[in-house]
XYZ file of C-alpha atoms in Angstrom:
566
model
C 29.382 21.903 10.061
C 30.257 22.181 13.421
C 31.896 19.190 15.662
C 29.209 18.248 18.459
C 29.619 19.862 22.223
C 31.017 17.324 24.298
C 28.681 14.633 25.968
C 28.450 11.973 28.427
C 29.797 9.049 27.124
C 28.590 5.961 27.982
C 31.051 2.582 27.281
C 30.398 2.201 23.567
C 30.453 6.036 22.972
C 26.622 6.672 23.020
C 25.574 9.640 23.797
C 23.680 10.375 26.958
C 23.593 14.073 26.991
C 25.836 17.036 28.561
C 28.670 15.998 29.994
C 29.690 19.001 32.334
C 26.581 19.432 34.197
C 26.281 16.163 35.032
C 29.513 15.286 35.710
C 31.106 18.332 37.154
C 34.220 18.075 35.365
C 36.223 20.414 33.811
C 36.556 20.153 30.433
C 39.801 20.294 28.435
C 38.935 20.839 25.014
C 38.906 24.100 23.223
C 35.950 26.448 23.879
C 32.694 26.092 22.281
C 32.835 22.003 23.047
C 35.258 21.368 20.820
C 34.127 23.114 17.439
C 35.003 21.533 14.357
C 36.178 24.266 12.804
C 38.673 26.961 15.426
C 38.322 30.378 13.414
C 35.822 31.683 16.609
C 38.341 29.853 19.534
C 39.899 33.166 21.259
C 43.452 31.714 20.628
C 43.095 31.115 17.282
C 45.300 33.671 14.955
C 46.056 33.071 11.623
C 49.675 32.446 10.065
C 51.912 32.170 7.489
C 49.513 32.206 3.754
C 46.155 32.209 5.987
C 46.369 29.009 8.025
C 44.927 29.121 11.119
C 45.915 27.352 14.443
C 45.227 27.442 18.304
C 48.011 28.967 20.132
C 49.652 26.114 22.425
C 51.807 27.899 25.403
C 52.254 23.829 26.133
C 51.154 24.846 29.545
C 51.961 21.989 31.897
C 49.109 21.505 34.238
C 46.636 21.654 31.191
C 48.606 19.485 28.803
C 48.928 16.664 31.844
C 45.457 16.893 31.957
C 45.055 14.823 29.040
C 46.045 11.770 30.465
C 42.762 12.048 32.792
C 39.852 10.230 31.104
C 38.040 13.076 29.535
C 34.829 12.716 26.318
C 37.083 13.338 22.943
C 33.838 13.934 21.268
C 32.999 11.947 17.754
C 33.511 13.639 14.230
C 30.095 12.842 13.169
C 26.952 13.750 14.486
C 25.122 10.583 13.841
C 27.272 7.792 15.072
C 28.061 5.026 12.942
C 27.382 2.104 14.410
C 27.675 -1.497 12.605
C 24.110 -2.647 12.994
C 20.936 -0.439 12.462
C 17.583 -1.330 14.835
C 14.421 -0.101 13.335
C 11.322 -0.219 15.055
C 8.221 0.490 12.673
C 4.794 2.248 13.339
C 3.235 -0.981 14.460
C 5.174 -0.272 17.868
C 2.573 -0.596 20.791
C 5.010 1.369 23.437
C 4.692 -1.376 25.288
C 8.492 -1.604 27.074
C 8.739 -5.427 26.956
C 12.006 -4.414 24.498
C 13.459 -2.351 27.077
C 12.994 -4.388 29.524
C 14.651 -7.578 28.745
C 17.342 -5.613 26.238
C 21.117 -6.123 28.690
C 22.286 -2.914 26.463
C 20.077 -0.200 26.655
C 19.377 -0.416 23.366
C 15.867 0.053 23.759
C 14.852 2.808 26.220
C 11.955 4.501 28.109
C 13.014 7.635 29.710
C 11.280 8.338 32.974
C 7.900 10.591 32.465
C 8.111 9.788 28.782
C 5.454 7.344 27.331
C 6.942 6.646 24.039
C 10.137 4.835 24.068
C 13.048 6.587 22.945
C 14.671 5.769 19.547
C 17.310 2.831 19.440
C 20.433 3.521 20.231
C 22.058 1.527 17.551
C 25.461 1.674 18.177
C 24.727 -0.794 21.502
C 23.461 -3.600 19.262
C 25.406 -6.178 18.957
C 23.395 -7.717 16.114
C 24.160 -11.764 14.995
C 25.313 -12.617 18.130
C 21.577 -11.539 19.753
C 19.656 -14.246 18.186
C 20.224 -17.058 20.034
C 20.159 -15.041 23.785
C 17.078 -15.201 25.510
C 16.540 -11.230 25.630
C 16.960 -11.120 21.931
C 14.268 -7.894 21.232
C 13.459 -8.953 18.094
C 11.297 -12.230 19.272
C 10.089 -10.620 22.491
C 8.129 -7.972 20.443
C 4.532 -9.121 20.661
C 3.746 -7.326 17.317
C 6.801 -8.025 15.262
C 7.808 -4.291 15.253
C 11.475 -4.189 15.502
C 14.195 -5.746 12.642
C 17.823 -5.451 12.399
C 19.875 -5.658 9.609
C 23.443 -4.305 8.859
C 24.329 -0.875 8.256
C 25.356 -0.381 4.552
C 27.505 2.440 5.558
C 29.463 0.546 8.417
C 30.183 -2.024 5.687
C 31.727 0.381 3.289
C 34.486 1.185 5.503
C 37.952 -0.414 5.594
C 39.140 -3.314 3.842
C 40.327 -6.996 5.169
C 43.381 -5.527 7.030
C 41.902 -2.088 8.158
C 38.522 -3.437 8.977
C 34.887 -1.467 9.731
C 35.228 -3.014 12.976
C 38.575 -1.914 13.684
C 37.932 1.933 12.351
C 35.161 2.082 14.774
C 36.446 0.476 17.544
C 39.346 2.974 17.215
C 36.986 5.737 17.625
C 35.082 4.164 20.551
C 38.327 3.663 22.443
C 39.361 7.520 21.220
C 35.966 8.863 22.429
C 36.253 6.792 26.101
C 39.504 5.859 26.751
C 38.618 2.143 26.521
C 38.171 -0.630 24.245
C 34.564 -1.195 23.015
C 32.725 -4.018 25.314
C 30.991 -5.880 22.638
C 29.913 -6.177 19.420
C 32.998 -5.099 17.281
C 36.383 -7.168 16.999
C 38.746 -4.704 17.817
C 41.848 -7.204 18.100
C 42.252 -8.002 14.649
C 41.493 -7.705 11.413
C 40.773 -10.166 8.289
C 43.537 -10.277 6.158
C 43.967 -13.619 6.414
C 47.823 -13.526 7.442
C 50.670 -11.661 8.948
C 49.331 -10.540 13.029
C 45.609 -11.735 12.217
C 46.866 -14.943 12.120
C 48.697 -14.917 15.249
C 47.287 -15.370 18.838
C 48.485 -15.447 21.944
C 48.677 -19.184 23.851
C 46.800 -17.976 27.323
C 47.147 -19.766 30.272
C 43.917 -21.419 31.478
C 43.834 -19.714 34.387
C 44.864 -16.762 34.344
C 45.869 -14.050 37.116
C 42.149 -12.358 37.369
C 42.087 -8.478 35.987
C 42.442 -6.638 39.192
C 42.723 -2.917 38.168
C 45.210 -2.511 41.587
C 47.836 -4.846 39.932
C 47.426 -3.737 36.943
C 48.357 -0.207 37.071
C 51.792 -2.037 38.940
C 52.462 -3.878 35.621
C 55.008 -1.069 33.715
C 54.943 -0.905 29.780
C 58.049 1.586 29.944
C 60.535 1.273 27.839
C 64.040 2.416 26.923
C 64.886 4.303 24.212
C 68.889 4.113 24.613
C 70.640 0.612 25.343
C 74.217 2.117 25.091
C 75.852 2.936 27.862
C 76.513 6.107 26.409
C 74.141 9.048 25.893
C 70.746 10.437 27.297
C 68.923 7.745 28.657
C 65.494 8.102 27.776
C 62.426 5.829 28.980
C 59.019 6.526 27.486
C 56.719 5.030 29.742
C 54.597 3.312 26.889
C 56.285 0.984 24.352
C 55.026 3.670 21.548
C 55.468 6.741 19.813
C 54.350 8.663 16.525
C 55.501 8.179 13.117
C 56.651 10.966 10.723
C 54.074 12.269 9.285
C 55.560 15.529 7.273
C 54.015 19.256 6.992
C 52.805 18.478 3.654
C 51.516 15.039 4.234
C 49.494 16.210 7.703
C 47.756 19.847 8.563
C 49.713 21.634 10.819
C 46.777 20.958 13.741
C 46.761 17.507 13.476
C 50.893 17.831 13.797
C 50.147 19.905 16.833
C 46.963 17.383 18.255
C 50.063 14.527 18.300
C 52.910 16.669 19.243
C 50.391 17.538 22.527
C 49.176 14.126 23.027
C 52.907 13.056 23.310
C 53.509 15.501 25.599
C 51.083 14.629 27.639
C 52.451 11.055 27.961
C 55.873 11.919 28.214
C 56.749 9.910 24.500
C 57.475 11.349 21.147
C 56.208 12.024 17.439
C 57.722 12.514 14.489
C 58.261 15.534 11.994
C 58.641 13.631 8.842
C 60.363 14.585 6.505
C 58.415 18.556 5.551
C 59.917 20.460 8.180
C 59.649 21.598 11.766
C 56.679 24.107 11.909
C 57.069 26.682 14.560
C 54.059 25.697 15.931
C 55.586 22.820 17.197
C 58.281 24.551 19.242
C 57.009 24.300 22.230
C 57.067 20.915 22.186
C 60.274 19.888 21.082
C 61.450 17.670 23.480
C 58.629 15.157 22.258
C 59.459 16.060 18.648
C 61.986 13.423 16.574
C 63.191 15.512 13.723
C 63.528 13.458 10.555
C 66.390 13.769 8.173
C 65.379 12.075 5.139
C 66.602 11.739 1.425
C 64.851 14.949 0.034
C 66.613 17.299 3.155
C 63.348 18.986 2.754
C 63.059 21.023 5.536
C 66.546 20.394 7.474
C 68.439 22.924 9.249
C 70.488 22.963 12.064
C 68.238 24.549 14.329
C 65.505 21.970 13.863
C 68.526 18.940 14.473
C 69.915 21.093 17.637
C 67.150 21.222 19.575
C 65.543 17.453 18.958
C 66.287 14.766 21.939
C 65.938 11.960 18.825
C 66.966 12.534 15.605
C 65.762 10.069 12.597
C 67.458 9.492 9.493
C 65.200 7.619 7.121
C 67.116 5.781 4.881
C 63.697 3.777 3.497
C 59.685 3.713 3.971
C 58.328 0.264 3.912
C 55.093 1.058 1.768
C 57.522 2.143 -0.780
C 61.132 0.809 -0.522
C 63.168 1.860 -3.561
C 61.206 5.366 -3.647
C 61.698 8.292 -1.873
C 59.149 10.803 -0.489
C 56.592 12.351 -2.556
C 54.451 15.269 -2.114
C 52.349 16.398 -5.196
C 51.681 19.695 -6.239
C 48.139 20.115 -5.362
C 49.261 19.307 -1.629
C 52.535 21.929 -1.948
C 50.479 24.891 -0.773
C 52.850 28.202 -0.335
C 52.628 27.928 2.984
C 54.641 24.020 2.756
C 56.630 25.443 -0.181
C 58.267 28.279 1.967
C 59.066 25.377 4.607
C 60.258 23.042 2.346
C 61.980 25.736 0.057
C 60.845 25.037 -3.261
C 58.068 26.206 -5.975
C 54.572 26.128 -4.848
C 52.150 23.349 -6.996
C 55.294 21.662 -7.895
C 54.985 18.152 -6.997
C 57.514 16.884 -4.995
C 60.056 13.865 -5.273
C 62.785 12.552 -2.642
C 65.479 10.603 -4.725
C 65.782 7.013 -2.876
C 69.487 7.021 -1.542
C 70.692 9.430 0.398
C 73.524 10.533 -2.091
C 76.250 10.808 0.251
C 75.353 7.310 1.550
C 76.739 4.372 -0.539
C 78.024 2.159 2.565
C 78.225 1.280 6.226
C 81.458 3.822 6.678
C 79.029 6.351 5.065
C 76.318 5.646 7.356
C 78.668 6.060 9.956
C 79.890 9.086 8.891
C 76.284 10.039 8.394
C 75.249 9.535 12.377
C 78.593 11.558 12.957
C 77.347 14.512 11.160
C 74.253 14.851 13.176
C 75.723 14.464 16.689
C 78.639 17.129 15.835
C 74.946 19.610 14.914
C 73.531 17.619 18.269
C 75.998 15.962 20.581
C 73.069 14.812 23.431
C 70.591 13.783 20.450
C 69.667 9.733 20.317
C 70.002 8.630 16.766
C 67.009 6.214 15.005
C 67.729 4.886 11.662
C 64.507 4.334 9.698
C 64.605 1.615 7.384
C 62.215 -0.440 5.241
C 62.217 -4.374 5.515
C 64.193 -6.253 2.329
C 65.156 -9.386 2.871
C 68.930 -9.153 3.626
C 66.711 -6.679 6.668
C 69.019 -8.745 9.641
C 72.230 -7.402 7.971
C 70.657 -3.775 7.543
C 70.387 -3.743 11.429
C 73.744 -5.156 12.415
C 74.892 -2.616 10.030
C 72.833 0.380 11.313
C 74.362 -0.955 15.213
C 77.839 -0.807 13.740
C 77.346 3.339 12.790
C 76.150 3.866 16.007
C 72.647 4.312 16.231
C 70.795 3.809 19.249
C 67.436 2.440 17.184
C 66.802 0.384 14.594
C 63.604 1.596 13.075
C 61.777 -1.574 10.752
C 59.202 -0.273 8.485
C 57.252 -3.061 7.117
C 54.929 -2.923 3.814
C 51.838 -2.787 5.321
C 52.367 1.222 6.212
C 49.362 3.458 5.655
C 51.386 6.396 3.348
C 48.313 7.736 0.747
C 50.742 9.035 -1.299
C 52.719 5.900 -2.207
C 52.046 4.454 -6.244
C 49.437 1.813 -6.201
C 52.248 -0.992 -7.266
C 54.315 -0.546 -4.092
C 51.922 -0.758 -1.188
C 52.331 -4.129 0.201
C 53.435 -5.846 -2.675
C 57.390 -5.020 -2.353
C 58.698 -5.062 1.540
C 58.632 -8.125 3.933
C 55.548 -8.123 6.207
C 56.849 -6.926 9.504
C 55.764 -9.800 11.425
C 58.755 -11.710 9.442
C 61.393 -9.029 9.904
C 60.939 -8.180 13.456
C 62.108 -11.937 14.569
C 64.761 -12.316 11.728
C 66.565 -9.004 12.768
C 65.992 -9.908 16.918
C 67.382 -13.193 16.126
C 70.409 -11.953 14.353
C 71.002 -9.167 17.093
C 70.848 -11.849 19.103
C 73.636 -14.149 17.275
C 76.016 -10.820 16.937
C 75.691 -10.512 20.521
C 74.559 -7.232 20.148
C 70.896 -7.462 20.877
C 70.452 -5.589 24.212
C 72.579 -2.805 22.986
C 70.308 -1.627 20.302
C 66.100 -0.589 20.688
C 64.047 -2.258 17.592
C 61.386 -0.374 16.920
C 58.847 -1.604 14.302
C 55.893 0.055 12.294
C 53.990 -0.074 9.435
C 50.726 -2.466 10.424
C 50.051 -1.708 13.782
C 46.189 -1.345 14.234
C 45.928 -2.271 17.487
C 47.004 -2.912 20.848
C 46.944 -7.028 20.165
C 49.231 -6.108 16.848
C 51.573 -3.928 19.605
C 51.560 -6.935 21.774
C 52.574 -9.511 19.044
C 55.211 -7.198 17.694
C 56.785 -6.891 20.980
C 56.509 -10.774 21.637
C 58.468 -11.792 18.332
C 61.218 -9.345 19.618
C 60.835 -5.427 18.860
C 61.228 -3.432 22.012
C 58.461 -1.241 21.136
C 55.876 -0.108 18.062
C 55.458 2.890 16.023
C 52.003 4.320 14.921
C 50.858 6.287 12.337
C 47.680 4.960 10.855
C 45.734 4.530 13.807
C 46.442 7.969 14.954
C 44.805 9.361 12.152
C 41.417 7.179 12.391
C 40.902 8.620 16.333
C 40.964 11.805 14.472
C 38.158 11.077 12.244
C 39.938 9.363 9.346
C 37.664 6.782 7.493
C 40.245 5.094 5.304
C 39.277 6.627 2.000
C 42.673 6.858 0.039
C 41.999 10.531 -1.226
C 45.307 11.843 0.933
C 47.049 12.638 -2.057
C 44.518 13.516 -4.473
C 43.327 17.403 -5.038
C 43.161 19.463 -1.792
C 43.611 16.380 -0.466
C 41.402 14.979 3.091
C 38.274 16.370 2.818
C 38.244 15.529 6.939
C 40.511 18.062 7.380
C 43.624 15.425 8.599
C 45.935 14.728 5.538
C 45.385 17.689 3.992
C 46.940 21.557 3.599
C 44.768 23.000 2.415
C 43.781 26.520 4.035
C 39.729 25.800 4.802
C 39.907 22.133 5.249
C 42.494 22.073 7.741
C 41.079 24.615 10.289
C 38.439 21.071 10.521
C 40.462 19.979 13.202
C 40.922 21.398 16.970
C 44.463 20.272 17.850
C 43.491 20.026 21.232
C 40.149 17.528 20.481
C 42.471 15.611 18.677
C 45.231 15.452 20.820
C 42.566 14.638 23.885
C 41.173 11.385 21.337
C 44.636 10.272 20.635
C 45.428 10.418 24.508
C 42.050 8.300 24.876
C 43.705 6.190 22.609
C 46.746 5.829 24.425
C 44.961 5.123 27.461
C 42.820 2.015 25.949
C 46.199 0.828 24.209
C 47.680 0.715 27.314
C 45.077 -1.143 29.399
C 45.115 -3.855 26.575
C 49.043 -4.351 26.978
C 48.238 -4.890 30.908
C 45.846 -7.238 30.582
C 47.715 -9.223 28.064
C 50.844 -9.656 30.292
C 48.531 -10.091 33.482
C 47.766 -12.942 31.607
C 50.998 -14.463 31.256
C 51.980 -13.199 35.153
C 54.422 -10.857 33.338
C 55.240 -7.936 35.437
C 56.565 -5.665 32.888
C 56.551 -5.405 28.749
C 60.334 -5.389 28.652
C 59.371 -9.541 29.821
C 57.386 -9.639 26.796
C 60.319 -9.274 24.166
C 60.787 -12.147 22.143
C 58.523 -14.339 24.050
C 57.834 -15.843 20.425
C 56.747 -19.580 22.893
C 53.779 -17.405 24.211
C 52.241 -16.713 20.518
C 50.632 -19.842 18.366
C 49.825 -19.424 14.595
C 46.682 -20.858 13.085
C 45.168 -19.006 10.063
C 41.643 -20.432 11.079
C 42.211 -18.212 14.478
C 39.722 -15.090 15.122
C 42.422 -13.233 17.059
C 40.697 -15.533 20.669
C 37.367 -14.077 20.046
C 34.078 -15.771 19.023
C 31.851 -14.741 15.719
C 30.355 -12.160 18.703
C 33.165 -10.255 19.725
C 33.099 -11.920 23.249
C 36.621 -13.474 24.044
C 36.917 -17.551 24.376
C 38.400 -17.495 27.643
């Protein structure tokens, strides 16, 4: 099936016909509006065992161009939208919907005398009924009901919710966060960030877009007064997501998208596909337990290197790959037996203590003398001492990876049942740093839970420096949250998968253009939030733990309708 040419998008993501012609704008996607699948893009050539990928020269001009607001269009052809409107055959025509509807929901285009069908996806459902232009009640013959979609409610689960999935393509397809109608703050889980809010000033400094593009979410990436000094000017980057794990096009839809906003992503721990060359100064290589992958070529020309010492969703395990997923295409990179699953052992073996750690960061600058070192590191509860520890060998960040990471391929018994919720380790270790005396010489970077911009925001206020995303990468690609990453060929969306046919399901450079719309609506968020507070720059937001209030009864500041309190 093919993806959808691109289209006007209005604020929610509805459709409203061709984009170009209207709009006059170049478009940035690969030819053919952005085809699902990129055998017929004249770019495309196949490597290595049959894969197919679009040939990235990581030409500047185009690859800035992604910053610019451009239509990433949707993976699906019908959007999925949380409420369905149905009008009936009763319907008189008569407009009266149309006319009092604030949403365009209902619609009569000019020299048409039927109205158009309802664009769903505007609807904002519940919250209708008690407005005075709620449709339903204005319809002088009862024609029109709405009731929930049954597919919207399948998605997700309490922490990952439908409303966050979709918001997270509505904000990937425009560049901004949805209006109304879906609660893309947080999720309901109950605890750890959905339980947190922010303590607003009443007040506060209005949203002028002027000041807000003066408020800076850069952020440092080296606190030593030693070695590169990198700034990535949002408080973000991509998590390792291995060749093996990932398609090499969705490795290649980040590794542009971080390109294009001057941050990184991660390897993980499969390799360094050449595809990714010519990108490298965005790419972290990671070192982890398995070596999979590792040579001194990949760790000479990386800016960061990461040594993962732990994942969060699985502490005590290493990586695994199984054999379905080790195609010969990953097994040549990877050097080992194709359909062979694959296991990292949990300790690196030549790591038993800090000295060793030490002597482990000392080993990759004498391959990489320039290279920043990140030590990746899951979240037990001695966590504080980890991170004085990981300062002490000389790393320049302190990766936490808390339990509530989004690995597919981690056993059942281990996903957020083992590591401390990040929300607890991020102020534990910042508080420590903070004792030692030590705390503005190392960058804390935390991960594993970070859905959205509010989560980013919180993180930062109980004391990380910055967040690390994985997850929510994946859903503005299409992912729906179904759990089949490591099962068979594995993502039948063409995302976690290696498979030969299902990868070529994703155009790197449509998904690099939704992540960048992703980026965009992330960042616009993080303004607002410290143009609340009359905070001129996230760096003022670190450890603000005074501006965050926890009540498990709180909706993240909204109301039942998605429409904040303030």
């Amino acid at each position: 099936m093919a993806r959808p040419a691109p289209r006007d998008l209005g604020r929610d993501g509805d459709a409203r016909g061709p984009a170009a012609a209207r709009r006059g704008g170049q478009s940035h996607l690969p030819s053919g509006g952005g085809a699902r699948g990129v055998r017929g893009h004249p770019h495309a050539h196949p490597r290595g065992g049959g894969r197919t990928v679009v040939a990235q020269e990581a030409d500047p001009p185009r690859v800035e161009a992604l910053k610019r607001l451009l239509p990433g269009p949707q993976a699906y052809r019908s959007y999925i939208s949380k409420w369905i409107v149905n009008v009936n055959r009763s319907c008189i025509d008569c407009g009266i919907c149309a006319e009092v509807c604030p949403f365009g929901v209902h619609e009569r285009k000019e020299g048409f005398l039927h109205l158009s069908l309802p664009k769903s996806q505007r609807c904002i459902g519940e919250a209708c009924e008690t407005q005075p232009f709620y449709c339903v009640k204005h319809c002088p013959v009862d024609a029109i009901s709405i009731e929930r979609n049954p597919l919207a409610d399948l998605l997700g689960n309490p922490r990952w919710t439908n409303d966050l999935i979709m918001s997270t393509w509505v904000m990937s397809e425009t560049g901004r966060p949805p209006e109304r109608g879906l609660e893309y703050r947080v999720g309901r889980a109950g605890g750890g960030f959905d339980s947190l809010d922010f303590d607003f000033p009443s007040p506060g400094r209005s949203f002028d877009p002027p000041s807000l593009e003066d408020i800076s979410t850069a952020i440092p990436l080296n606190r030593r007064g030693h070695g590169a000094q990198i700034e990535i000017p949002i408080p973000w980057y991509g998590g390792g997501m291995s060749f093996g794990s990932v398609s090499v096009q969705v490795m290649l839809a980040r590794a542009i998208a971080a390109k294009a906003w001057n941050t990184f992503t991660s390897t993980g721990e499969g390799g360094y596909p050449d595809e990714l060359v010519p990108y490298a100064d965005h790419i972290i290589t990671q070192v982890a337990t398995g070596m999979f992958g590792v040579r001194e070529e990949t760790v000479q020309r990386a800016r960061v290197v990461e040594i993962k010492y732990a994942q969060g969703a699985k502490p005590g395990l290493g990586g695994h790959l199984l054999g379905d997923k080790n195609t010969p295409v990953v097994a040549k990179m990877r050097e080992t037996v194709a359909g062979t699953s694959l296991f990292s052992p949990f300790p690196f073996h030549s790591v038993y203590s800090v000295e060793d750690h030490r002597k482990h960061v000392d080993w990759i600058r004498a391959m990489n003398p320039r290279a920043l070192v990140s030590a990746k590191v899951s979240t037990p509860t001695d966590v504080d001492m980890v991170a004085v520890g990981c300062y002490h060998a000389g790393v320049n960040i302190v990766h936490l990876d808390g339990g509530y990471g989004g690995t597919g391929a981690a056993p059942d018994i281990s996903k957020k049942n083992i590591a401390m919720p990040i929300e607890f380790a991020i102020p534990k270790v910042h508080k420590f740093l903070e004792k030692e005396g030590i705390r503005d010489e190392v960058v804390l970077m935390a991960s594993g839970g970070i859905r959205s911009a509010w989560d980013a925001a919180k993180a930062i206020a109980l004391g990380a420096d910055g967040v690390i995303l994985g997850t929510a990468e994946l859903i503005s690609v299409g992912c729906v949250l179904c759990g089949n990453c490591e099962s068979g060929r594995g993502c039948p969306w063409g995302i976690t998968t290696t498979d030969p046919e299902l990868s070529e399901l994703i155009a790197p450079e449509w998904g690099a253009q939704r992540i960048s719309n992703t980026y965009r609506a992330w960042q616009l968020q993080i303004r607002e939030i410290l143009a609340r507070f009359d905070l001129d720059s996230i760096r003022d937001l670190r450890g603000r733990t005074d501006l965050l209030v926890r009540d498990p009864s709180s909706n993240g500041g909204l109301t039942p309708g998605g429409a904040p309190k303030w």
